[in-house]
Short mmCIF file of C-alpha atoms in Angstrom, two decimals:
data_model
loop_
_atom_site.label_atom_id
_atom_site.label_comp_id
_atom_site.label_asym_id
_atom_site.label_seq_id
_atom_site.Cartn_x
_atom_site.Cartn_y
_atom_site.Cartn_z
CA MET A 1 -34.89 10.41 -10.00
CA GLN A 2 -31.25 9.60 -10.54
CA PRO A 3 -29.32 8.08 -7.67
CA ARG A 4 -26.17 9.64 -6.26
CA PRO A 5 -23.55 10.63 -7.26
CA SER A 6 -25.11 13.89 -8.40
CA ALA A 7 -24.11 15.66 -11.63
CA ILE A 8 -21.76 17.92 -9.66
CA GLU A 9 -20.18 14.97 -7.90
CA ILE A 10 -19.69 13.14 -11.20
CA LEU A 11 -18.07 16.12 -12.92
CA SER A 12 -15.81 16.60 -9.95
CA VAL A 13 -14.47 13.06 -10.17
CA VAL A 14 -14.21 13.21 -13.98
CA ALA A 15 -12.13 16.38 -13.75
CA GLU A 16 -9.91 14.77 -11.13
CA VAL A 17 -9.31 11.61 -13.18
CA LEU A 18 -8.59 13.59 -16.33
CA GLU A 19 -6.07 15.77 -14.57
CA ARG A 20 -4.42 13.15 -12.37
CA ASP A 21 -4.42 10.01 -14.55
CA ILE A 22 -5.22 10.79 -18.15
CA VAL A 23 -3.29 14.00 -18.90
CA PRO A 24 0.06 12.60 -17.67
CA ALA A 25 -0.47 9.38 -19.66
CA LEU A 26 -0.82 11.26 -22.97
CA SER A 27 1.47 13.41 -25.06
CA GLY A 28 1.31 15.94 -27.87
CA PRO A 29 -2.05 17.29 -29.09
CA ALA A 30 -4.01 14.55 -27.25
CA GLN A 31 -2.48 15.65 -23.96
CA HIS A 32 -3.29 19.28 -24.70
CA HIS A 33 -6.90 18.37 -25.55
CA ALA A 34 -7.25 16.29 -22.39
CA ARG A 35 -5.94 19.19 -20.31
CA VAL A 36 -8.46 21.52 -21.92
CA ALA A 37 -11.21 18.93 -21.34
CA ALA A 38 -10.27 18.69 -17.65
CA SER A 39 -10.44 22.45 -17.35
CA LEU A 40 -13.85 22.60 -19.08
CA VAL A 41 -15.30 19.86 -16.86
CA GLY A 42 -14.10 21.83 -13.83
CA ILE A 43 -15.81 24.96 -15.18
CA VAL A 44 -19.12 23.15 -15.67
CA GLU A 45 -18.90 21.63 -12.19
CA ARG A 46 -18.41 25.09 -10.66
CA GLU A 47 -21.14 26.55 -12.85
CA LEU A 48 -23.66 23.98 -11.57
CA ARG A 49 -22.59 24.70 -8.00
CA LEU A 50 -22.18 28.49 -8.08
CA GLY A 51 -24.14 29.54 -11.17
CA PRO A 52 -27.64 30.02 -9.69
CA GLU A 53 -26.49 32.43 -6.99
CA GLN A 54 -24.13 34.15 -9.36
CA ARG A 55 -26.99 34.82 -11.80
CA GLU A 56 -29.04 36.27 -8.94
CA ARG A 57 -26.20 38.64 -8.05
CA GLU A 58 -25.70 39.67 -11.68
CA ALA A 59 -29.44 40.32 -12.07
CA ALA A 60 -29.36 42.51 -8.94
CA MET A 61 -26.31 44.39 -10.26
CA LEU A 62 -27.97 44.99 -13.64
CA ALA A 63 -31.26 46.03 -12.01
CA ASP A 64 -29.34 48.53 -9.93
CA ALA A 65 -27.39 49.86 -12.91
CA LEU A 66 -30.45 50.10 -15.17
CA ALA A 67 -32.85 51.19 -12.40
CA ASP A 68 -35.24 48.55 -13.67
CA ARG A 69 -36.40 45.03 -12.86
CA VAL A 70 -34.09 42.29 -14.21
CA SER A 71 -34.82 38.58 -14.06
CA PRO A 72 -31.93 36.10 -13.57
CA ASP A 73 -33.46 34.22 -16.51
CA ASP A 74 -33.05 37.15 -18.87
CA LEU A 75 -29.53 38.35 -18.27
CA VAL A 76 -28.61 38.62 -21.95
CA ALA A 77 -31.16 41.32 -22.72
CA ALA A 78 -30.27 43.29 -19.58
CA ARG A 79 -26.55 42.96 -20.33
CA ALA A 80 -27.18 44.26 -23.84
CA ARG A 81 -29.01 47.31 -22.45
CA PHE A 82 -26.25 47.99 -19.91
CA ALA A 83 -23.55 47.57 -22.56
CA ALA A 84 -25.38 49.97 -24.92
CA SER A 85 -25.78 52.58 -22.19
CA LEU A 86 -22.07 52.43 -21.34
CA ARG A 87 -21.13 52.74 -24.99
CA ALA A 88 -23.38 55.78 -25.22
CA GLY A 89 -21.58 57.48 -22.34
CA ALA A 90 -23.61 56.62 -19.21
CA ALA A 91 -20.40 56.30 -17.18
CA ASP A 92 -18.51 59.28 -18.57
CA ASP A 93 -18.45 61.48 -15.48
CA ASP A 94 -16.10 60.62 -12.61
CA THR A 95 -18.73 59.55 -10.09
CA ALA A 96 -20.64 57.35 -12.52
CA ASN A 97 -17.34 55.97 -13.78
CA ALA A 98 -16.14 54.91 -10.32
CA GLU A 99 -19.51 53.33 -9.55
CA THR A 100 -19.69 51.52 -12.88
CA TRP A 101 -16.12 50.28 -12.69
CA ALA A 102 -16.79 48.81 -9.23
CA ARG A 103 -19.96 47.09 -10.52
CA LEU A 104 -18.20 45.60 -13.53
CA PHE A 105 -15.20 44.56 -11.46
CA ALA A 106 -17.35 42.71 -8.90
CA SER A 107 -19.38 41.06 -11.65
CA VAL A 108 -16.31 39.90 -13.62
CA ARG A 109 -14.73 38.53 -10.43
CA ASP A 110 -17.94 36.59 -9.87
CA ASP A 111 -17.64 35.14 -13.41
CA LEU A 112 -14.01 34.23 -12.74
CA ALA A 113 -14.98 32.22 -9.64
CA ILE A 114 -16.51 29.81 -12.16
CA SER A 115 -14.28 30.13 -15.22
CA LYS A 116 -10.81 30.70 -13.68
CA PRO A 117 -10.61 30.80 -9.90
CA GLY A 118 -7.46 32.60 -8.81
CA HIS A 119 -7.15 34.83 -11.89
CA ASP A 120 -8.19 37.74 -9.65
CA GLY A 121 -5.37 36.99 -7.19
CA TRP A 122 -3.41 39.70 -9.01
CA GLN A 123 -4.86 43.17 -8.53
CA GLY A 124 -1.87 45.22 -9.65
CA ASP A 125 -1.33 46.94 -12.98
CA MET B 1 4.58 16.64 -42.99
CA ALA B 2 5.51 14.31 -45.81
CA ARG B 3 7.30 11.12 -44.73
CA ASP B 4 9.98 11.60 -47.36
CA LEU B 5 10.65 15.17 -46.21
CA PRO B 6 14.37 14.55 -45.43
CA GLN B 7 14.92 13.14 -48.94
CA ARG B 8 13.07 16.00 -50.61
CA LEU B 9 15.00 18.50 -48.51
CA GLU B 10 18.29 16.82 -49.40
CA ALA B 11 17.51 16.92 -53.11
CA TRP B 12 16.50 20.58 -53.01
CA LEU B 13 19.48 21.67 -50.89
CA SER B 14 21.92 19.66 -53.03
CA ASP B 15 20.57 21.39 -56.08
CA ARG B 16 20.92 24.80 -54.45
CA GLU B 17 24.44 24.11 -53.16
CA GLY B 18 25.63 22.41 -56.34
CA SER B 19 27.03 19.56 -54.26
CA PRO B 20 25.49 16.67 -52.31
CA VAL B 21 23.94 17.78 -49.01
CA GLU B 22 23.10 15.33 -46.25
CA VAL B 23 20.07 16.10 -44.04
CA ARG B 24 20.13 14.42 -40.63
CA ALA B 25 18.52 14.53 -37.18
CA LEU B 26 15.35 16.09 -38.57
CA THR B 27 12.91 16.60 -35.70
CA LEU B 28 9.52 18.25 -35.72
CA ALA B 29 9.62 21.18 -33.27
CA SER B 30 5.97 22.19 -33.67
CA ALA B 31 3.17 21.66 -36.13
CA GLY B 32 0.30 24.11 -36.08
CA ALA B 33 -2.52 25.00 -38.41
CA ARG B 34 -0.49 27.88 -39.74
CA ARG B 35 3.04 26.53 -39.88
CA THR B 36 5.32 23.59 -39.30
CA ASN B 37 8.72 24.08 -37.64
CA ALA B 38 11.42 21.45 -37.80
CA LEU B 39 15.07 21.38 -36.73
CA PHE B 40 17.77 19.51 -38.64
CA GLU B 41 21.44 19.39 -39.46
CA ALA B 42 22.68 19.85 -43.00
CA VAL B 43 26.11 18.56 -43.90
CA VAL B 44 27.37 20.78 -46.69
CA ARG B 45 30.87 20.08 -48.08
CA GLY B 46 31.83 18.47 -44.78
CA GLU B 47 30.53 21.35 -42.66
CA VAL B 48 27.63 20.65 -40.23
CA ARG B 49 25.05 23.44 -40.13
CA PRO B 50 22.25 23.46 -37.51
CA LEU B 51 19.18 24.73 -39.36
CA ALA B 52 15.50 25.42 -38.77
CA LEU B 53 12.82 24.80 -41.38
CA THR B 54 9.64 26.89 -41.34
CA MET B 55 6.99 25.60 -43.70
CA ILE B 56 3.51 26.96 -44.39
CA PRO B 57 1.22 23.94 -44.85
CA TYR B 58 -1.47 25.77 -46.82
CA ALA B 59 -0.58 28.75 -48.92
CA ALA B 60 -4.08 30.17 -48.52
CA VAL B 61 -3.76 30.93 -44.81
CA GLN B 62 -0.56 32.96 -45.08
CA ILE B 63 -0.69 36.40 -43.60
CA LEU B 64 2.65 37.44 -45.05
CA ASP B 65 4.09 35.09 -47.70
CA VAL B 66 7.40 33.31 -47.07
CA ALA B 67 9.37 35.67 -49.29
CA GLY B 68 7.90 38.68 -47.47
CA GLU B 69 8.58 37.20 -44.06
CA ALA B 70 12.11 36.13 -45.02
CA GLY B 71 12.72 39.58 -46.49
CA VAL B 72 11.60 41.47 -43.41
CA ARG B 73 13.59 39.19 -41.11
CA THR B 74 16.72 39.78 -43.17
CA LEU B 75 16.07 43.53 -43.18
CA ALA B 76 15.60 43.50 -39.40
CA GLU B 77 18.78 41.46 -38.91
CA GLN B 78 20.75 43.96 -41.01
CA HIS B 79 19.52 46.70 -38.66
CA GLY B 80 20.65 44.97 -35.47
CA VAL B 81 17.47 43.12 -34.53
CA PRO B 82 18.37 39.59 -33.37
CA SER B 83 16.59 37.32 -35.83
CA PRO B 84 17.76 33.88 -37.03
CA HIS B 85 19.66 34.36 -40.29
CA ILE B 86 17.69 33.25 -43.37
CA HIS B 87 19.66 30.95 -45.69
CA TYR B 88 17.08 29.76 -48.22
CA VAL B 89 13.58 30.74 -49.34
CA CYS B 90 11.32 28.63 -51.55
CA ARG B 91 7.90 29.76 -52.75
CA ASP B 92 7.31 26.61 -54.79
CA GLU B 93 4.72 24.50 -52.94
CA GLY B 94 5.68 21.42 -54.96
CA VAL B 95 9.07 20.94 -53.28
CA LEU B 96 8.00 20.10 -49.72
CA GLY B 97 4.22 20.46 -49.92
CA GLY B 98 4.16 24.14 -48.97
CA PRO B 99 6.29 27.26 -49.30
CA PHE B 100 9.14 27.40 -46.78
CA PHE B 101 12.29 29.10 -45.60
CA ILE B 102 15.34 27.79 -43.79
CA SER B 103 17.19 29.75 -41.11
CA THR B 104 19.98 29.20 -38.61
CA ALA B 105 18.81 27.10 -35.64
CA VAL B 106 19.48 29.36 -32.66
CA PRO B 107 19.93 27.38 -29.41
CA GLY B 108 17.94 28.45 -26.36
CA GLU B 109 14.47 28.34 -24.83
CA THR B 110 11.21 29.37 -26.51
CA VAL B 111 8.51 27.71 -24.37
CA PRO B 112 7.30 30.48 -22.01
CA ARG B 113 7.68 28.68 -18.67
CA ARG B 114 11.15 27.46 -19.59
CA VAL B 115 12.11 30.93 -20.79
CA LEU B 116 11.05 32.42 -17.46
CA ARG B 117 12.89 29.69 -15.55
CA VAL B 118 16.14 30.48 -17.38
CA VAL B 119 15.58 34.22 -16.98
CA HIS B 120 14.98 34.09 -13.22
CA ALA B 121 17.56 31.38 -12.49
CA ASN B 122 20.20 33.63 -14.08
CA GLY B 123 18.82 36.96 -12.88
CA ILE B 124 18.67 38.33 -16.42
CA GLY B 125 15.07 39.65 -16.52
CA ARG B 126 16.11 43.27 -16.85
CA ARG B 127 18.77 42.41 -19.40
CA VAL B 128 16.34 40.55 -21.66
CA VAL B 129 13.70 43.29 -21.42
CA ALA B 130 16.31 45.96 -22.17
CA GLN B 131 17.44 43.90 -25.17
CA LEU B 132 13.83 43.74 -26.35
CA GLY B 133 13.50 47.53 -26.01
CA ASP B 134 16.71 47.99 -27.93
CA ALA B 135 15.63 45.53 -30.65
CA MET B 136 12.27 47.26 -31.06
CA ALA B 137 13.94 50.67 -31.37
CA CYS B 138 16.23 49.23 -34.08
CA LEU B 139 13.25 47.73 -35.92
CA HIS B 140 11.28 50.97 -35.71
CA SER B 141 14.23 53.02 -36.97
CA ILE B 142 14.12 51.26 -40.36
CA ASP B 143 12.71 53.33 -43.21
CA PRO B 144 9.35 51.62 -43.90
CA ALA B 145 9.94 52.21 -47.62
CA LEU B 146 12.57 49.43 -47.39
CA ALA B 147 9.98 46.87 -46.20
CA PRO B 148 9.41 44.01 -48.63
CA GLU B 149 6.25 43.69 -50.66
CA GLY B 150 3.40 42.41 -48.51
CA VAL B 151 4.40 44.34 -45.39
CA VAL B 152 1.53 46.79 -45.49
CA PRO B 153 -0.45 48.98 -43.12
CA LEU B 154 -3.77 47.63 -41.83
CA GLY B 155 -6.45 50.17 -42.61
CA GLY B 156 -4.31 52.43 -44.73
CA ASP B 157 -2.34 55.10 -42.89
CA ARG B 158 -4.76 55.27 -39.95
CA PRO B 159 -3.82 52.42 -37.56
CA ILE B 160 -5.65 53.98 -34.59
CA GLU B 161 -8.90 54.28 -36.52
CA ALA B 162 -8.47 50.77 -37.98
CA ALA B 163 -7.82 49.24 -34.54
CA LEU B 164 -10.91 50.94 -33.08
CA ARG B 165 -13.11 49.77 -35.95
CA ALA B 166 -11.89 46.20 -35.44
CA ILE B 167 -12.89 46.37 -31.75
CA ASP B 168 -16.26 47.78 -32.73
CA GLU B 169 -16.81 44.91 -35.14
CA GLY B 170 -15.70 42.36 -32.53
CA ILE B 171 -18.21 43.76 -30.02
CA ARG B 172 -20.96 43.68 -32.65
CA LEU B 173 -20.28 39.99 -33.32
CA LEU B 174 -20.28 38.90 -29.64
CA LEU B 175 -22.78 36.13 -28.95
CA ASP B 176 -23.19 37.47 -25.40
CA PRO B 177 -23.05 41.19 -24.79
CA SER B 178 -20.11 42.29 -22.63
CA PRO B 179 -20.79 45.46 -20.62
CA THR B 180 -17.08 45.44 -19.70
CA PHE B 181 -15.87 45.51 -23.30
CA SER B 182 -18.44 48.21 -24.17
CA TYR B 183 -17.15 50.22 -21.20
CA CYS B 184 -13.59 49.75 -22.49
CA MET B 185 -14.63 50.71 -26.03
CA ARG B 186 -16.09 53.97 -24.73
CA TRP B 187 -12.80 54.66 -22.93
CA LEU B 188 -10.79 53.82 -26.06
CA GLU B 189 -12.89 56.20 -28.15
CA ARG B 190 -12.68 59.04 -25.66
CA HIS B 191 -8.93 58.62 -25.16
CA ARG B 192 -7.92 57.81 -28.71
CA PRO B 193 -4.53 59.26 -29.52
CA PRO B 194 -3.91 61.08 -32.80
CA GLU B 195 -2.79 58.86 -35.66
CA PRO B 196 0.95 58.16 -35.16
CA PRO B 197 3.32 60.95 -36.17
CA ARG B 198 5.56 58.30 -37.73
CA MET B 199 4.56 54.95 -39.20
CA THR B 200 7.14 52.19 -38.88
CA ILE B 201 7.61 48.48 -39.47
CA VAL B 202 5.76 46.79 -36.60
CA HIS B 203 6.36 43.11 -35.74
CA SER B 204 3.06 43.12 -33.76
CA ASP B 205 3.74 39.94 -31.75
CA ILE B 206 6.99 40.43 -29.81
CA ARG B 207 6.43 38.74 -26.45
CA THR B 208 7.43 35.87 -24.18
CA GLY B 209 6.68 32.84 -26.33
CA ASN B 210 8.01 34.39 -29.53
CA ILE B 211 11.60 34.89 -28.43
CA ILE B 212 14.63 32.65 -27.94
CA VAL B 213 16.40 33.21 -24.65
CA GLY B 214 19.61 31.65 -23.31
CA GLU B 215 21.58 32.08 -20.09
CA ASP B 216 23.27 35.11 -21.62
CA GLY B 217 20.03 36.86 -22.58
CA LEU B 218 17.91 37.47 -25.68
CA ARG B 219 19.12 35.53 -28.72
CA ALA B 220 16.38 35.99 -31.29
CA ILE B 221 12.91 37.31 -32.05
CA LEU B 222 10.70 34.82 -33.91
CA ASP B 223 7.38 34.63 -35.77
CA TRP B 224 7.49 37.58 -38.13
CA GLU B 225 4.44 36.51 -40.12
CA THR B 226 2.22 39.29 -38.78
CA THR B 227 4.70 42.10 -39.52
CA ARG B 228 3.08 45.21 -40.96
CA ILE B 229 3.33 48.98 -41.09
CA GLY B 230 1.79 50.74 -38.12
CA ASP B 231 2.16 52.59 -34.83
CA PRO B 232 5.48 51.60 -33.18
CA ILE B 233 3.96 52.04 -29.72
CA GLU B 234 1.66 49.09 -30.44
CA ASP B 235 4.80 46.91 -30.49
CA VAL B 236 6.16 48.13 -27.15
CA ALA B 237 2.78 47.83 -25.41
CA TRP B 238 2.14 44.24 -26.56
CA PRO B 239 4.67 42.27 -24.42
CA CYS B 240 3.26 44.01 -21.31
CA GLN B 241 -0.10 42.22 -21.55
CA ARG B 242 -0.83 40.10 -18.53
CA MET B 243 -1.26 36.91 -20.56
CA TRP B 244 2.40 37.02 -21.57
CA ARG B 245 3.60 36.97 -17.94
CA PHE B 246 2.74 33.32 -17.36
CA ARG B 247 1.93 33.88 -13.68
CA GLU B 248 4.96 36.11 -13.06
CA ASP B 249 2.56 39.01 -12.59
CA GLU B 250 4.88 41.27 -10.63
CA HIS B 251 7.13 41.50 -13.71
CA THR B 252 4.95 43.50 -16.07
CA VAL B 253 6.94 43.00 -19.26
CA GLY B 254 6.60 39.35 -20.24
CA GLY B 255 7.08 38.09 -16.66
CA MET B 256 10.68 39.36 -16.76
CA ALA B 257 11.04 43.01 -15.70
CA ASP B 258 9.24 46.34 -15.36
CA ILE B 259 8.05 48.87 -17.92
CA ALA B 260 10.71 51.44 -16.92
CA THR B 261 13.41 48.99 -18.07
CA LEU B 262 11.71 48.56 -21.43
CA ARG B 263 11.12 52.29 -21.85
CA ASP B 264 14.66 53.32 -20.90
CA ALA B 265 16.22 50.85 -23.32
CA TYR B 266 13.80 51.82 -26.11
CA VAL B 267 14.48 55.52 -25.63
CA SER B 268 18.28 55.13 -25.35
CA ALA B 269 18.27 53.25 -28.63
CA GLY B 270 16.42 56.13 -30.32
CA GLY B 271 12.77 55.08 -29.89
CA ALA B 272 10.12 57.77 -29.31
CA TRP B 273 8.10 56.81 -26.21
CA ASP B 274 4.62 58.16 -25.48
CA ASP B 275 2.99 57.23 -22.14
CA GLU B 276 -0.59 57.97 -23.14
CA ARG B 277 -0.36 56.17 -26.44
CA PHE B 278 1.29 53.25 -24.63
CA ALA B 279 -1.56 53.04 -22.07
CA TRP B 280 -4.11 53.19 -24.90
CA TRP B 281 -2.54 50.33 -26.84
CA ARG B 282 -2.36 48.20 -23.69
CA VAL B 283 -6.12 48.50 -23.19
CA LEU B 284 -6.80 48.00 -26.88
CA GLY B 285 -4.62 44.90 -27.06
CA THR B 286 -6.32 43.36 -24.03
CA VAL B 287 -9.84 43.96 -25.38
CA ARG B 288 -8.82 42.77 -28.85
CA TRP B 289 -7.49 39.51 -27.40
CA GLY B 290 -10.70 38.97 -25.41
CA LEU B 291 -12.81 39.56 -28.51
CA GLY B 292 -10.54 37.19 -30.40
CA LEU B 293 -11.22 34.46 -27.84
CA ALA B 294 -14.96 35.05 -28.17
CA GLY B 295 -14.50 34.81 -31.93
CA GLN B 296 -12.81 31.42 -31.57
CA ALA B 297 -15.76 30.10 -29.56
CA ARG B 298 -18.05 31.46 -32.28
CA GLN B 299 -16.08 29.57 -34.94
CA HIS B 300 -16.46 26.39 -32.91
CA LEU B 301 -20.20 26.93 -32.46
CA ASP B 302 -20.97 27.83 -36.07
CA GLY B 303 -19.01 24.82 -37.29
CA SER B 304 -16.38 26.75 -39.23
CA PHE B 305 -13.60 25.48 -36.90
CA PRO B 306 -14.93 22.86 -34.47
CA SER B 307 -12.33 22.24 -31.76
CA ILE B 308 -12.32 21.77 -28.00
CA VAL B 309 -9.58 24.40 -27.76
CA MET B 310 -11.66 26.93 -29.69
CA ALA B 311 -14.70 26.08 -27.54
CA ALA B 312 -12.69 26.58 -24.33
CA SER B 313 -11.58 30.03 -25.54
CA GLY B 314 -15.12 31.28 -24.99
CA ARG B 315 -14.82 30.63 -21.28
CA ARG B 316 -11.55 32.57 -21.13
CA VAL B 317 -13.21 35.87 -22.03
CA PRO B 318 -13.75 36.95 -18.37
CA GLU B 319 -9.97 36.76 -17.82
CA LEU B 320 -9.44 39.44 -20.44
CA GLU B 321 -12.37 41.48 -19.13
CA TYR B 322 -10.70 41.40 -15.74
CA ASP B 323 -7.26 42.34 -17.12
CA ALA B 324 -8.80 45.22 -19.10
CA LEU B 325 -10.61 46.54 -16.01
CA LEU B 326 -7.36 46.46 -14.01
CA LEU B 327 -5.86 48.79 -16.62
CA LEU B 328 -8.79 51.22 -16.21
CA ARG B 329 -9.09 51.26 -12.41
CA PRO B 330 -10.29 54.75 -11.37
CA HIS B 331 -7.83 56.70 -9.22
#
């Protein structure tokens, strides 16, 4: 077993150092790459922290939408089925549309909590 | 960029002018995979001219060749679209290491956050957006038959069909299925407008980030390399995408002003507005951008373009899914 700090704790400090110390010390393409690296490390840190529960919620959403059992370990296949059903018109009528939109919206917001927290601060348009 | 670029430029310009030209203060403004931009001063017969060099590093990746781009920019300028005046065009790759053109260096801001700072510090958001609407109407009023060689329609004379097929292909290539994009595709198919009643020259990338703005307003529209023939409403919908607002979300058009300002200016300058077509292109543009990001991640993963920036694009897909859903919120 590895001693502390944990993977999450390490990524958290790596992201902080990249952002606070390394990005400002660089310029040009290297600075841009360091900024992107800091952002990616932050994403992975949040994925390790929030990912397991998020996958559970997505599996429950897909199970509900497909009226079938969906395992959090097999989201890709269930997503593919859901996507195909939507493309074929499963959400065409107004009631199904409102329900589906709400499902997708909640699920995408859940993804954003990992990939870009705050992007859903704007709900206009 | 070649180290002896100033000397090569001097020799070429002297030859063109028939008298010695001095090139000074050459600075690289940006160097991307697709083009290199540099600013310099040319002293011609005692007169100092601030100029901008646009060079294509590799001829193979050109979308529209330099002569085509220079031609369409000149045509647009003649019709009242603010575009930096083109002084020289050279298709010969041997001169500087790639084909290039040279235009007037227009002073002002191009970097999005700086543009928005100038716009809001001077309270000129509505003015700039109205100027964009006016410029687009001027561009779209040009007889497409006058467009230079290389400015062509994508997918023949059916831009709506071609755009839908491209989305379809993008969805098919996704490494992870996106129920949101499939949902959007269904909506796009069911709400597809008829093919445009009039095809026009379409810049296809007019937005914050591709314009020069000063304290007095819009000074120029840049980056004409993706100009083609298509549906004019695609052009007016594009700057309204959320990613071109740079956090100024309450100002729908490029973080500067609202859609009514754009529409009113476009219509007063003779443009034909169509609300439904406009809404359709907004959704299409958002989904297309999201699929493009997924495609960049794919190019990183399959080794065709390994890059941390391309890899990171894959994790930006949910942002575009979210923006697309906002456009389709049920009433």
